[in-house]
Amino acid sequence: MKALNILVFGLIAVLAVVLVLFVNSSDMVRNLADHSIAFLFAIGILGLVGAREKTPTPQA
């Protein structure tokens, strides 16, 4: 689970760094807007996987 957390925080950090570095470049902002859905899907899917790993297994 620790590796999954590092991966999610890494994806969020990459998105934040790109936003900060290229905020003045209109071409980069447009390019990021086109591809940011990939970041959001990756973070969401990894979050769902992490939540499933934390869910306790039902006992009969």
One Martini backbone bead per residue (centre of mass of N, CA, C, O) as a GRO file, in nm:
protein
   60
    1MET     BB    1   0.054   0.065  -0.016
    2LYS     BB    2   0.292   0.261  -0.017
    3ALA     BB    3   0.343   0.264  -0.326
    4LEU     BB    4   0.066   0.379  -0.403
    5ASN     BB    5   0.094   0.648  -0.256
    6ILE     BB    6   0.344   0.744  -0.407
    7LEU     BB    7   0.213   0.742  -0.688
    8VAL     BB    8  -0.014   0.943  -0.636
    9PHE     BB    9   0.164   1.179  -0.533
   10GLY     BB   10   0.333   1.192  -0.792
   11LEU     BB   11   0.107   1.270  -0.988
   12ILE     BB   12   0.027   1.529  -0.840
   13ALA     BB   13   0.307   1.663  -0.853
   14VAL     BB   14   0.334   1.673  -1.159
   15LEU     BB   15   0.087   1.849  -1.211
   16ALA     BB   16   0.181   2.090  -1.035
   17VAL     BB   17   0.450   2.148  -1.178
   18VAL     BB   18   0.334   2.202  -1.457
   19LEU     BB   19   0.155   2.438  -1.376
   20VAL     BB   20   0.382   2.623  -1.265
   21LEU     BB   21   0.587   2.625  -1.511
   22PHE     BB   22   0.337   2.664  -1.754
   23VAL     BB   23   0.141   2.917  -1.703
   24ASN     BB   24   0.261   3.124  -1.937
   25SER     BB   25   0.204   2.899  -2.147
   26SER     BB   26  -0.046   2.853  -2.372
   27ASP     BB   27   0.034   2.585  -2.507
   28MET     BB   28   0.072   2.415  -2.247
   29VAL     BB   29  -0.209   2.455  -2.130
   30ARG     BB   30  -0.359   2.326  -2.366
   31ASN     BB   31  -0.212   2.052  -2.352
   32LEU     BB   32  -0.291   1.987  -2.060
   33ALA     BB   33  -0.599   1.996  -2.103
   34ASP     BB   34  -0.600   1.750  -2.301
   35HIS     BB   35  -0.426   1.545  -2.079
   36SER     BB   36  -0.553   1.554  -1.781
   37ILE     BB   37  -0.743   1.308  -1.783
   38ALA     BB   38  -0.520   1.098  -1.739
   39PHE     BB   39  -0.448   1.181  -1.453
   40LEU     BB   40  -0.730   1.145  -1.328
   41PHE     BB   41  -0.763   0.847  -1.393
   42ALA     BB   42  -0.511   0.742  -1.249
   43ILE     BB   43  -0.587   0.842  -0.966
   44GLY     BB   44  -0.865   0.702  -0.948
   45ILE     BB   45  -0.776   0.408  -0.990
   46LEU     BB   46  -0.570   0.399  -0.759
   47GLY     BB   47  -0.779   0.467  -0.540
   48LEU     BB   48  -0.957   0.215  -0.581
   49VAL     BB   49  -0.738   0.009  -0.522
   50GLY     BB   50  -0.673   0.110  -0.236
   51ALA     BB   51  -0.960   0.070  -0.120
   52ARG     BB   52  -0.974  -0.236  -0.171
   53GLU     BB   53  -0.728  -0.313   0.010
   54LYS     BB   54  -0.868  -0.196   0.283
   55THR     BB   55  -1.086  -0.391   0.262
   56PRO     BB   56  -1.241  -0.611   0.435
   57THR     BB   57  -1.301  -0.935   0.471
   58PRO     BB   58  -1.553  -1.137   0.479
   59GLN     BB   59  -1.701  -1.324   0.746
   60ALA     BB   60  -1.890  -1.619   0.818
   0.00000   0.00000   0.00000
